[in-house]
Short mmCIF file of C-alpha atoms in Angstrom, two decimals:
data_model
loop_
_atom_site.label_atom_id
_atom_site.label_comp_id
_atom_site.label_asym_id
_atom_site.label_seq_id
_atom_site.Cartn_x
_atom_site.Cartn_y
_atom_site.Cartn_z
CA MET A 1 91.80 93.67 82.96
CA LYS A 2 92.29 95.89 79.91
CA LYS A 3 92.94 99.58 80.19
CA ILE A 4 89.69 101.56 80.15
CA ILE A 5 90.58 103.40 76.94
CA ASN A 6 90.64 100.00 75.19
CA LEU A 7 87.28 98.77 76.47
CA GLN A 8 84.55 99.00 73.82
CA PRO A 9 80.83 98.59 74.58
CA HIS A 10 79.08 96.05 72.34
CA ASN A 11 76.16 97.06 70.18
CA GLY A 12 73.37 96.22 72.64
CA THR A 13 75.29 97.72 75.54
CA ARG A 14 75.90 100.85 73.51
CA TRP A 15 72.17 101.38 72.95
CA LEU A 16 71.40 100.73 76.58
CA LEU A 17 74.07 103.19 77.69
CA ALA A 18 72.74 105.78 75.25
CA LEU A 19 69.21 105.46 76.65
CA LEU A 20 70.29 105.48 80.28
CA PRO A 21 70.73 109.26 80.75
CA PHE A 22 67.37 109.93 79.13
CA LEU A 23 65.66 107.45 81.47
CA LEU A 24 67.41 108.98 84.46
CA LEU A 25 66.27 112.47 83.47
CA LEU A 26 62.72 111.22 83.02
CA LEU A 27 62.74 109.52 86.44
CA LEU A 28 64.17 112.64 88.04
CA TYR A 29 61.45 114.74 86.44
CA VAL A 30 58.62 112.41 87.49
CA ALA A 31 59.91 112.30 91.07
CA ALA A 32 60.21 116.10 91.29
CA SER A 33 56.83 116.60 89.65
CA ASN A 34 55.14 114.15 92.04
CA ALA A 35 56.71 115.85 95.02
CA ARG A 36 55.52 119.31 93.96
CA LEU A 37 52.04 118.11 93.02
CA ALA A 38 51.70 116.34 96.37
CA ASP A 39 52.37 119.68 98.02
CA ASN A 40 50.11 121.69 95.76
CA PRO A 41 47.80 119.95 93.27
CA GLY A 42 47.44 123.22 91.32
CA ASP A 43 51.19 123.53 90.66
CA LYS A 44 51.95 124.45 87.04
CA LEU A 45 55.72 124.36 86.99
CA LEU A 46 56.30 120.60 86.68
CA PRO A 47 53.07 119.10 85.30
CA ALA A 48 52.36 115.37 85.60
CA MET A 49 52.74 113.05 82.59
CA GLY A 50 48.95 112.96 82.27
CA SER A 51 48.81 116.74 81.80
CA PHE A 52 51.31 116.45 78.95
CA ALA A 53 49.16 113.81 77.28
CA ASP A 54 46.12 116.07 77.61
CA ALA A 55 47.99 119.06 76.23
CA ILE A 56 49.35 117.09 73.28
CA GLN A 57 45.88 115.70 72.59
CA ARG A 58 44.47 119.25 72.69
CA MET A 59 47.16 120.87 70.55
CA ALA A 60 47.71 118.14 67.95
CA PHE A 61 44.53 116.13 67.58
CA GLU A 62 41.63 118.49 68.39
CA PRO A 63 40.66 121.58 66.39
CA ASP A 64 41.21 124.83 68.26
CA LYS A 65 37.94 126.16 69.68
CA ARG A 66 38.46 129.64 68.32
CA SER A 67 40.10 129.11 64.91
CA GLY A 68 39.25 125.47 64.15
CA ASP A 69 42.93 124.74 63.32
CA TYR A 70 44.99 121.87 64.62
CA LEU A 71 47.47 124.21 66.27
CA LEU A 72 50.57 122.01 66.54
CA TRP A 73 50.50 121.16 62.86
CA VAL A 74 49.73 124.70 61.72
CA ASP A 75 52.59 125.98 63.92
CA THR A 76 54.93 123.28 62.63
CA GLY A 77 54.04 124.02 59.00
CA SER A 78 54.59 127.77 59.35
CA SER A 79 57.87 127.36 61.19
CA LEU A 80 59.25 124.77 58.80
CA ILE A 81 58.39 126.90 55.76
CA ARG A 82 60.21 129.88 57.30
CA LEU A 83 63.15 127.73 58.29
CA GLY A 84 63.30 126.01 54.90
CA LEU A 85 63.14 129.28 52.98
CA GLY A 86 65.69 130.97 55.22
CA VAL A 87 68.17 128.11 55.25
CA GLY A 88 67.62 127.27 51.56
CA ILE A 89 68.26 130.82 50.38
CA SER A 90 71.23 131.12 52.73
CA ALA A 91 72.73 127.88 51.43
CA LEU A 92 72.39 129.01 47.81
CA ALA A 93 73.91 132.41 48.60
CA GLY A 94 76.66 130.78 50.64
CA LEU A 95 77.46 128.44 47.78
CA ALA A 96 77.40 131.10 45.07
CA PHE A 97 79.40 133.76 46.90
CA GLY A 98 81.65 131.23 48.59
CA ILE A 99 82.71 129.78 45.25
CA LEU A 100 83.00 133.23 43.69
CA ASN A 101 85.21 134.48 46.54
CA GLY A 102 87.21 131.30 46.79
CA ALA A 103 87.87 130.76 43.11
CA ILE A 104 88.29 134.28 41.73
CA PRO A 105 90.87 136.54 43.42
CA PHE A 106 89.35 139.64 41.85
CA ALA A 107 86.00 138.82 43.47
CA ARG A 108 87.62 137.91 46.77
CA ALA A 109 89.54 141.20 47.05
CA PRO A 110 86.46 143.43 47.38
CA LEU A 111 83.94 140.92 48.78
CA SER A 112 85.82 138.95 51.39
CA PRO A 113 86.47 141.85 53.83
CA LEU A 114 82.85 142.96 53.42
CA VAL A 115 81.51 139.49 54.23
CA THR A 116 83.80 139.23 57.26
CA PHE A 117 82.50 142.61 58.47
CA LEU A 118 78.86 141.65 57.93
CA SER A 119 79.33 138.34 59.70
CA LEU A 120 80.37 140.18 62.86
CA ILE A 121 77.13 142.20 63.14
CA PRO A 122 74.98 140.52 65.82
CA PRO A 123 71.83 139.65 63.84
CA MET A 124 69.51 140.12 66.81
CA ALA A 125 70.70 143.71 67.14
CA ILE A 126 69.36 144.56 63.70
CA LEU A 127 66.05 142.72 64.14
CA PRO A 128 64.19 146.01 64.74
CA ILE A 129 65.64 147.36 61.48
CA LEU A 130 64.36 144.27 59.68
CA PHE A 131 60.88 144.77 61.09
CA ILE A 132 60.96 148.42 60.01
CA ILE A 133 62.15 147.60 56.48
CA PHE A 134 60.37 144.34 55.76
CA GLY A 135 57.26 144.78 57.88
CA MET A 136 55.96 142.35 60.45
CA ASP A 137 55.06 139.50 58.12
CA GLU A 138 56.93 136.51 56.76
CA LEU A 139 59.72 138.36 54.96
CA ALA A 140 61.26 139.85 58.10
CA LYS A 141 61.45 136.47 59.83
CA VAL A 142 63.01 134.74 56.84
CA MET A 143 65.41 137.67 56.43
CA LEU A 144 66.58 137.31 60.03
CA ILE A 145 67.57 133.71 59.38
CA ILE A 146 69.29 134.68 56.13
CA ILE A 147 71.20 137.56 57.68
CA GLY A 148 72.02 135.39 60.65
CA ILE A 149 73.63 132.46 58.89
CA THR A 150 74.60 133.52 55.35
CA PRO A 151 77.83 135.43 56.11
CA ALA A 152 79.21 132.52 58.10
CA LEU A 153 78.25 130.10 55.31
CA ILE A 154 79.95 132.29 52.71
CA ARG A 155 83.12 132.51 54.79
CA ASP A 156 83.12 128.79 55.36
CA MET A 157 82.55 127.93 51.68
CA GLN A 158 85.24 130.40 50.61
CA GLN A 159 87.68 128.72 52.98
CA ARG A 160 86.75 125.25 51.71
CA VAL A 161 87.28 126.36 48.09
CA LEU A 162 90.69 127.75 48.99
CA GLU A 163 91.56 124.41 50.58
CA ILE A 164 91.20 122.54 47.29
CA PRO A 165 94.80 121.58 46.42
CA ALA A 166 96.31 123.94 43.84
CA GLU A 167 97.53 120.82 42.01
CA GLN A 168 93.94 120.02 41.02
CA LEU A 169 93.27 123.47 39.60
CA ILE A 170 96.54 123.35 37.65
CA LYS A 171 95.78 119.84 36.44
CA ALA A 172 92.37 120.93 35.18
CA GLN A 173 93.99 123.77 33.26
CA THR A 174 96.45 121.39 31.63
CA LEU A 175 93.40 119.41 30.51
CA GLY A 176 92.18 122.58 28.79
CA ALA A 177 89.57 123.71 31.31
CA SER A 178 88.34 127.32 31.31
CA SER A 179 87.71 129.17 34.59
CA TRP A 180 84.00 128.42 34.26
CA GLN A 181 84.62 124.73 33.60
CA ILE A 182 86.93 124.50 36.58
CA ILE A 183 84.27 126.00 38.82
CA LEU A 184 81.61 123.71 37.39
CA ARG A 185 83.49 120.41 37.23
CA VAL A 186 86.22 120.68 39.88
CA VAL A 187 85.16 123.20 42.52
CA LEU A 188 81.36 122.87 42.72
CA PRO A 189 81.12 119.08 43.10
CA GLN A 190 83.80 119.08 45.79
CA ILE A 191 82.15 121.92 47.68
CA LEU A 192 78.60 120.52 47.76
CA PRO A 193 79.20 117.94 50.51
CA ARG A 194 81.01 120.59 52.51
CA LEU A 195 78.04 122.90 52.06
CA LEU A 196 75.74 120.22 53.49
CA ALA A 197 78.05 119.81 56.46
CA SER A 198 78.11 123.58 57.08
CA VAL A 199 74.33 123.83 56.73
CA ARG A 200 73.94 121.11 59.34
CA LEU A 201 76.00 123.19 61.74
CA ALA A 202 74.19 126.41 60.80
CA LEU A 203 70.76 124.88 61.50
CA GLY A 204 71.26 125.42 65.22
CA SER A 205 71.59 129.17 64.72
CA ALA A 206 68.78 129.14 62.16
CA TRP A 207 66.37 127.70 64.75
CA LEU A 208 67.51 130.30 67.25
CA PHE A 209 66.77 133.17 64.88
CA LEU A 210 63.48 131.62 63.80
CA ILE A 211 62.15 131.24 67.32
CA ALA A 212 63.37 134.69 68.31
CA ALA A 213 61.63 136.30 65.35
CA GLU A 214 58.43 134.33 65.94
CA ALA A 215 58.43 135.19 69.62
CA ILE A 216 58.57 138.90 68.87
CA ALA A 217 56.27 139.30 65.89
CA SER A 218 54.11 136.49 64.60
CA THR A 219 50.63 135.00 64.73
CA ASP A 220 51.63 131.37 64.39
CA GLY A 221 54.69 129.15 64.53
CA LEU A 222 56.34 127.01 67.16
CA GLY A 223 58.24 129.92 68.73
CA TYR A 224 55.13 132.09 68.76
CA ARG A 225 53.12 129.39 70.58
CA ILE A 226 55.73 128.82 73.27
CA PHE A 227 55.96 132.51 74.06
CA LEU A 228 52.17 132.90 73.90
CA VAL A 229 51.34 130.18 76.42
CA ARG A 230 54.19 131.30 78.66
CA ARG A 231 51.77 133.98 79.86
CA TYR A 232 49.63 131.22 81.41
CA LEU A 233 52.65 129.33 82.76
CA ALA A 234 51.46 126.47 80.55
CA MET A 235 54.45 124.19 81.01
CA ASP A 236 52.26 121.31 79.82
CA VAL A 237 52.33 122.88 76.33
CA ILE A 238 55.80 124.43 76.40
CA LEU A 239 57.74 121.27 77.23
CA PRO A 240 56.13 119.07 74.52
CA TYR A 241 56.74 121.89 72.01
CA VAL A 242 60.39 122.10 73.00
CA ILE A 243 60.79 118.33 72.63
CA TRP A 244 58.98 118.45 69.29
CA ILE A 245 61.30 121.20 68.03
CA THR A 246 64.29 119.16 69.19
CA LEU A 247 62.98 116.11 67.34
CA LEU A 248 62.39 118.14 64.17
CA ALA A 249 65.93 119.52 64.38
CA PHE A 250 67.30 116.03 64.93
CA PHE A 251 65.49 114.56 61.92
CA ILE A 252 66.48 117.42 59.61
CA ASP A 253 70.11 116.97 60.66
CA TYR A 254 69.90 113.20 60.24
CA GLY A 255 68.24 113.58 56.82
CA LEU A 256 70.94 115.95 55.58
CA LYS A 257 73.63 113.59 56.77
CA LYS A 258 72.04 110.64 54.95
CA ILE A 259 71.59 112.67 51.76
CA SER A 260 75.25 113.65 51.93
CA GLN A 261 76.47 110.10 52.52
CA TRP A 262 74.31 108.80 49.72
CA SER A 263 75.21 111.50 47.18
CA PHE A 264 78.91 111.92 47.98
CA PRO A 265 80.34 108.54 48.96
CA TRP A 266 83.84 109.63 47.95
CA PHE A 267 83.69 112.50 50.43
CA HIS A 268 82.61 110.45 53.40
CA SER A 269 85.11 107.68 52.90
CA GLN A 270 87.82 110.35 52.66
CA THR A 271 86.88 112.09 55.86
CA GLY A 272 86.23 108.77 57.56
CA ASP A 273 82.68 109.49 58.75
CA GLY A 274 81.11 106.81 56.60
CA GLY A 275 78.64 105.19 58.94
CA LYS A 276 79.25 106.60 62.39
CA SER A 277 77.31 109.57 63.70
CA MET B 1 116.03 125.15 15.45
CA SER B 2 115.43 123.71 18.90
CA TYR B 3 111.96 122.92 20.17
CA ILE B 4 112.53 124.50 23.57
CA GLN B 5 115.23 127.06 24.30
CA ILE B 6 116.14 128.18 27.77
CA ARG B 7 117.97 131.47 27.60
CA ASN B 8 119.93 132.85 30.54
CA LEU B 9 117.17 131.92 32.98
CA TRP B 10 117.28 133.31 36.54
CA LYS B 11 114.86 132.88 39.41
CA GLU B 12 115.23 134.96 42.55
CA TYR B 13 113.08 135.43 45.63
CA ALA B 14 113.88 138.49 47.77
CA ASP B 15 117.44 137.75 48.97
CA GLN B 16 117.65 134.23 47.62
CA VAL B 17 118.88 133.17 44.21
CA VAL B 18 117.27 129.85 43.32
CA LEU B 19 118.43 129.38 39.75
CA GLU B 20 121.08 131.28 37.85
CA ARG B 21 122.21 131.39 34.26
CA ILE B 22 120.37 128.34 33.01
CA ASN B 23 120.96 127.84 29.30
CA ALA B 24 119.79 124.79 27.42
CA ARG B 25 118.23 123.54 24.23
CA VAL B 26 115.74 120.73 24.08
CA ASN B 27 114.68 118.83 21.00
CA LYS B 28 111.27 117.42 20.31
CA GLY B 29 111.08 113.92 21.72
CA ASP B 30 113.78 114.43 24.35
CA PHE B 31 113.18 112.65 27.65
CA ILE B 32 115.03 114.64 30.26
CA THR B 33 115.36 113.49 33.84
CA ILE B 34 116.34 116.14 36.35
CA VAL B 35 118.11 115.32 39.59
CA GLY B 36 119.51 117.58 42.27
CA ALA B 37 119.74 118.15 46.01
CA SER B 38 116.53 119.31 47.62
CA GLY B 39 116.12 123.07 47.46
CA CYS B 40 118.06 123.29 44.21
CA GLY B 41 115.19 124.72 42.22
CA LYS B 42 114.15 121.62 40.27
CA THR B 43 110.48 122.13 41.05
CA THR B 44 110.77 125.88 40.46
CA PHE B 45 112.19 125.12 37.03
CA LEU B 46 109.34 122.73 36.28
CA LYS B 47 106.80 125.34 37.43
CA MET B 48 108.30 127.81 34.97
CA LEU B 49 107.88 125.25 32.19
CA LEU B 50 104.31 124.74 33.39
CA GLY B 51 103.58 128.46 33.55
CA THR B 52 102.72 128.80 37.25
CA GLU B 53 105.97 130.63 38.02
CA SER B 54 107.65 133.22 35.83
CA PRO B 55 111.39 133.78 35.39
CA SER B 56 113.04 136.72 37.14
CA ARG B 57 115.36 137.14 34.19
CA GLY B 58 115.78 135.39 30.88
CA ALA B 59 113.15 133.35 29.10
CA ILE B 60 111.93 129.93 28.10
CA LEU B 61 111.02 129.79 24.44
CA LEU B 62 108.73 127.15 23.03
CA GLU B 63 109.03 127.00 19.25
CA ASP B 64 110.63 130.47 19.40
CA ALA B 65 107.75 132.08 21.31
CA PRO B 66 107.78 132.73 25.07
CA ILE B 67 106.15 129.80 26.83
CA PRO B 68 102.56 130.74 27.95
CA ASP B 69 102.53 132.02 31.54
CA GLU B 70 99.57 129.94 32.66
CA PRO B 71 98.97 126.18 32.41
CA SER B 72 97.56 124.98 29.11
CA GLN B 73 96.69 121.70 27.38
CA GLN B 74 100.04 121.83 25.56
CA ARG B 75 101.83 120.82 28.75
CA GLY B 76 100.52 117.89 30.79
CA ILE B 77 101.55 117.47 34.41
CA VAL B 78 101.71 114.66 36.94
CA PHE B 79 102.47 115.74 40.50
CA GLN B 80 103.65 113.48 43.28
CA ARG B 81 100.19 113.75 44.87
CA TYR B 82 96.76 115.36 44.38
CA SER B 83 96.90 114.96 40.61
CA VAL B 84 93.55 113.21 40.22
CA PHE B 85 90.09 114.43 41.11
CA PRO B 86 88.81 112.75 44.27
CA HIS B 87 85.13 113.25 43.38
CA LEU B 88 85.30 111.42 40.04
CA THR B 89 85.62 107.71 39.38
CA VAL B 90 88.65 106.42 37.48
CA LEU B 91 86.75 106.38 34.18
CA LYS B 92 85.32 109.87 34.68
CA ASN B 93 88.73 111.23 35.69
CA VAL B 94 90.02 110.22 32.26
CA MET B 95 86.89 111.23 30.34
CA LEU B 96 87.01 114.70 31.89
CA ALA B 97 89.60 116.04 29.43
CA ARG B 98 87.39 115.14 26.46
CA GLU B 99 84.30 116.57 28.13
CA LEU B 100 86.09 119.86 28.81
CA GLU B 101 87.27 119.96 25.22
CA HIS B 102 83.93 119.37 23.55
CA SER B 103 81.48 120.95 25.98
CA PRO B 104 82.63 124.46 26.89
CA LEU B 105 79.42 125.40 28.71
CA LEU B 106 78.52 122.35 30.77
CA GLY B 107 81.79 120.44 30.73
CA LYS B 108 79.72 117.29 30.30
CA LEU B 109 78.93 115.09 27.30
CA PHE B 110 75.77 113.16 26.48
CA GLY B 111 74.65 110.56 23.98
CA SER B 112 76.99 109.47 21.23
CA ALA B 113 79.67 112.05 22.03
CA ARG B 114 79.77 110.62 25.54
CA ARG B 115 80.09 107.07 24.20
CA THR B 116 82.99 108.10 21.98
CA ALA B 117 84.77 109.77 24.88
CA LYS B 118 84.13 106.70 27.02
CA GLN B 119 85.61 104.34 24.42
CA GLU B 120 88.67 106.53 24.16
CA ALA B 121 89.06 106.70 27.94
CA LEU B 122 88.66 102.92 28.23
CA ALA B 123 91.39 102.37 25.65
CA MET B 124 93.71 104.70 27.53
CA LEU B 125 92.93 103.01 30.83
CA GLU B 126 93.69 99.65 29.30
CA LYS B 127 97.12 100.90 28.28
CA VAL B 128 97.94 101.85 31.85
CA GLY B 129 96.37 98.66 33.22
CA LEU B 130 93.44 100.12 35.13
CA THR B 131 90.58 98.38 33.28
CA ALA B 132 89.52 96.50 36.41
CA ALA B 133 89.26 99.69 38.46
CA ILE B 134 87.22 101.99 36.22
CA LYS B 135 84.34 102.35 38.67
CA LYS B 136 86.50 103.04 41.71
CA TYR B 137 87.17 106.41 43.29
CA PRO B 138 90.81 107.55 43.63
CA HIS B 139 90.89 107.01 47.39
CA GLU B 140 90.18 103.32 46.77
CA LEU B 141 93.33 103.01 44.63
CA SER B 142 96.89 102.30 45.72
CA GLY B 143 99.54 104.97 45.21
CA GLY B 144 100.83 103.32 42.04
CA MET B 145 97.36 103.03 40.56
CA GLN B 146 96.66 106.70 41.34
CA GLN B 147 99.80 107.74 39.49
CA ARG B 148 98.92 105.54 36.51
CA LEU B 149 95.51 107.19 36.50
CA ALA B 150 97.13 110.64 36.63
CA ILE B 151 99.29 109.73 33.62
CA ALA B 152 96.33 108.36 31.65
CA GLN B 153 94.34 111.47 32.47
CA SER B 154 97.13 113.75 31.23
CA LEU B 155 97.82 111.84 28.05
CA ILE B 156 94.25 111.68 26.77
CA ARG B 157 94.44 115.39 25.96
CA LYS B 158 97.54 114.59 23.87
CA PRO B 159 99.96 117.15 25.31
CA ALA B 160 103.19 117.83 23.42
CA ILE B 161 105.17 118.14 26.63
CA LEU B 162 104.71 116.01 29.74
CA LEU B 163 106.02 117.30 33.05
CA LEU B 164 106.52 114.79 35.86
CA ASP B 165 107.31 116.12 39.35
CA GLU B 166 108.70 113.16 41.31
CA PRO B 167 105.78 111.07 40.09
CA PHE B 168 107.07 107.84 41.58
CA GLY B 169 108.69 109.25 44.72
CA ALA B 170 106.05 107.75 46.99
CA LEU B 171 105.95 104.31 45.35
CA ASP B 172 107.51 100.96 46.26
CA PRO B 173 110.61 99.95 44.24
CA GLY B 174 108.80 97.06 42.52
CA ILE B 175 105.93 99.23 41.36
CA ARG B 176 108.40 101.90 40.34
CA ALA B 177 109.99 99.52 37.82
CA ASP B 178 106.57 98.85 36.28
CA MET B 179 105.92 102.56 36.06
CA HIS B 180 109.26 103.15 34.33
CA LYS B 181 108.29 100.65 31.66
CA LEU B 182 104.90 102.30 31.24
CA VAL B 183 106.32 105.81 30.93
CA LEU B 184 108.91 104.71 28.36
CA GLU B 185 106.21 102.97 26.32
CA LEU B 186 103.89 105.97 26.38
CA TRP B 187 106.76 108.33 25.59
CA LYS B 188 107.54 106.41 22.38
CA GLN B 189 103.91 105.89 21.44
CA HIS B 190 102.82 109.51 21.89
CA GLN B 191 106.12 111.10 20.78
CA LEU B 192 106.22 113.19 23.92
CA THR B 193 108.86 115.57 25.17
CA ILE B 194 109.23 114.68 28.82
CA PHE B 195 110.78 116.51 31.76
CA MET B 196 110.89 114.34 34.86
CA ILE B 197 112.15 115.38 38.27
CA THR B 198 113.41 112.61 40.50
CA HIS B 199 115.55 112.51 43.59
CA ASP B 200 116.64 109.00 42.78
CA LEU B 201 119.87 109.33 40.79
CA LYS B 202 119.58 105.72 39.64
CA GLU B 203 116.23 106.53 38.05
CA GLY B 204 117.91 109.42 36.25
CA PHE B 205 120.60 107.13 34.83
CA LEU B 206 118.03 104.60 33.72
CA LEU B 207 115.22 106.57 32.09
CA GLY B 208 115.07 108.82 29.10
CA THR B 209 117.61 110.34 26.78
CA ARG B 210 119.26 113.08 28.84
CA LEU B 211 120.13 113.56 32.46
CA TRP B 212 120.34 117.05 33.91
CA VAL B 213 121.94 117.62 37.28
CA PHE B 214 120.89 120.80 39.10
CA ASP B 215 123.56 121.81 41.58
CA LYS B 216 125.11 124.86 43.17
CA PRO B 217 128.67 125.15 41.90
CA ARG B 218 129.44 127.97 44.37
CA HIS B 219 128.67 128.23 48.05
CA ASP B 220 128.95 131.17 50.40
CA PRO B 221 128.70 129.86 53.95
CA GLN B 222 127.86 133.38 55.23
CA ALA B 223 125.01 133.84 52.74
CA PRO B 224 123.51 130.51 51.71
CA GLY B 225 121.05 132.21 49.36
CA ALA B 226 123.63 134.23 47.45
CA PHE B 227 124.24 131.73 44.67
CA GLY B 228 121.70 129.75 42.72
CA ALA B 229 121.75 126.34 41.13
CA ARG B 230 122.81 125.70 37.57
CA ILE B 231 122.75 122.72 35.27
CA THR B 232 126.12 121.19 36.18
CA TYR B 233 125.79 118.07 34.05
CA ASP B 234 123.90 117.46 30.83
CA ILE B 235 124.67 113.85 29.99
CA PRO B 236 123.22 111.60 27.30
CA VAL B 237 121.74 108.63 29.12
CA GLY B 238 123.23 105.25 28.29
CA GLN B 239 126.75 106.57 27.66
CA SER B 240 127.72 107.17 31.24
CA ASP B 241 129.69 104.89 33.50
CA ARG B 242 129.78 103.89 37.11
CA SER B 243 132.47 106.39 38.12
CA LEU B 244 130.43 109.33 36.81
CA TYR B 245 127.42 108.13 38.77
CA GLN B 246 129.49 108.02 41.94
CA LYS B 247 130.98 111.43 41.27
CA ILE B 248 127.59 113.08 40.80
CA ASP B 249 126.17 111.25 43.78
CA GLN B 250 129.02 112.55 45.92
CA GLN B 251 128.63 116.13 44.73
CA LEU B 252 124.90 116.15 45.39
CA GLN B 253 125.49 114.92 48.90
CA VAL B 254 128.00 117.67 49.56
CA THR B 255 125.52 120.27 48.34
CA GLN B 256 122.78 118.74 50.45
CA GLU B 257 124.93 118.98 53.56
CA LEU B 258 126.02 122.53 52.81
CA THR B 259 122.40 123.56 52.26
CA MET B 260 121.36 121.97 55.53
CA GLU B 261 124.17 123.73 57.40
CA GLY B 262 123.20 126.99 55.78
CA ASN B 263 119.59 126.55 56.86
CA ALA B 264 120.63 125.60 60.38
CA ALA B 265 122.86 128.70 60.64
#
C-alpha cells in the first residue's frame, strides 16, 4: 500500500469525487425540505424541487404580468452591464496607475501613499456619500465597484511592475529604449497577464459591491430582485438566483483564465498553471 | 590617448570600502577578464562601467568624457540571468533592438522595415546557432541557449563596449567551451571592447587579451570593511605561466577565507 500522499485519483474518479459533495448537499436539501413540507405544506423556507422549477419558469420564460419583461434576463443584463463597466474601468485604472507608480519613482513618491490610504477606506462606509454625489441611478452603483476594487488593483499592479527584474530594464536601456518604450514593450506586456489574474481575484469583491448597491437603491438587477422577494420569503426565487449568480461568476472567471492562457502562453508555462485549474 | 581611462576610482558604502584607488587604461579592442574573490567589487566595478552605480571618488572616462551615468546603447550587457525578455520569442527578442531604434513611439515595426529587421535578426541568430529555436520562448531554452540569445540581442545594436557579468557561470563545462569560442569570434568580428567578470580563474587565463585580478592587498581583521579591493594583477593573457596561475589562485583563496571570517565575526 502506497502512502496516501502518493495516491492519485484517475480522471474518471476525479470527476466522480468532484461531483460527490454536490450530490450529497442536494440529497441533504431534498431530505430536509421533504421533512419540513410533510409537517407543514405551506412552508416557504425549504421549497420542493417542483417549486424551484415553477419559479424559474415564471422568472425566466414568462413575461412579467406587470411590466411584460422576462425578469431574470433583464436583471442579468442590468447587473452584468454594471459589473462589466465597474470592473472594466477599474482594470484600466489599475493598469495605468499601477504601471505609472511602478515604473516612475517620481510618480510613485506622491501617489503610492495616497493609493494605500484610499485602499483602506471601507467602500461600504462611503456608499451613502456616493448616493448623495452621484444620485441613485447607474453611476453610483458602478462607482461603488470602482472605488471598491481599484485601489487594490493599483497596489497589486504597482507591486508586479516592481517585481520585474532590474536586469531587464537595464538591458532594454542598453538596447536604446526610452522610458516610454520600456513601459510599452517591456513592462506592459509582462503586466497584462498579471492584471487578468488580479481581476479574477477582484471579481469576488466586485460582485459583493454590486449586489450591495443594487439591494439598497435600484429598480432591477440580480441583487435588487433577491432583496425584493425576500419580503415574501420567496426562497423559491432567491435560491435559483443565487445559483445563477454563482454560475455567472464561475463562467466569467473561467473565461478570463482561458483568455489569459491563450494570449500569454509564456506566462502560464512560467508560473506552471498551464492546464490545471 | 586611451579609449577608457579609470582615474583614482573609489567606491564606498557607509562604513565599507569596496574599491580603492583603481587606476587603469583600456585600449579599443581590449578583451579584459576580471577575476577576484566574491565581495571584491567586481560587479560594482562593472555597474560603474554600465552607469547604474556611480563612483564615490575618481572617474571613469570614455574617450576623455565622463562615462554616462545611465545605461545606453554604447554599452551592451549580458547578466548571468534575466537578460532576455520572457514575453518575447527568440526572434522578437533580437528584433527588439531594431524596433526600439526605428520606432520611437510604438517600439514596433511594420511592413518592409519589419522584414529588414527580421533578416538582420535571423543573420545574427544564425551566428550564435539559434536558427532552429527562433519561435521558442526563453523559458523553453536551455541555459546556454538563453545566454547565446542574450549575446545576440546585445550585439545587434552594435555596442562599442560589451559587459559580461559571469555570463557562463551557470553553464556546464562543455557548453562553456562552445561559448568561449563564440565570444572570441564575435569579439573579433565586431571589434568590441569587452569586460568579462568570471570566478573561474582558468577562464580568465584562457580568454581575451588582459587579465585583471581584483583583490584586497590589506586586511584589518577588526574592521573587515576598512580596506577596499584594488587591481593587484594586470597581466597580458598568453604570456603567463603555470606558477603565476597557482600564485594568484592561492591569494584569492586567502582573501576569500579572510572575507568569510570577517563576515562571520
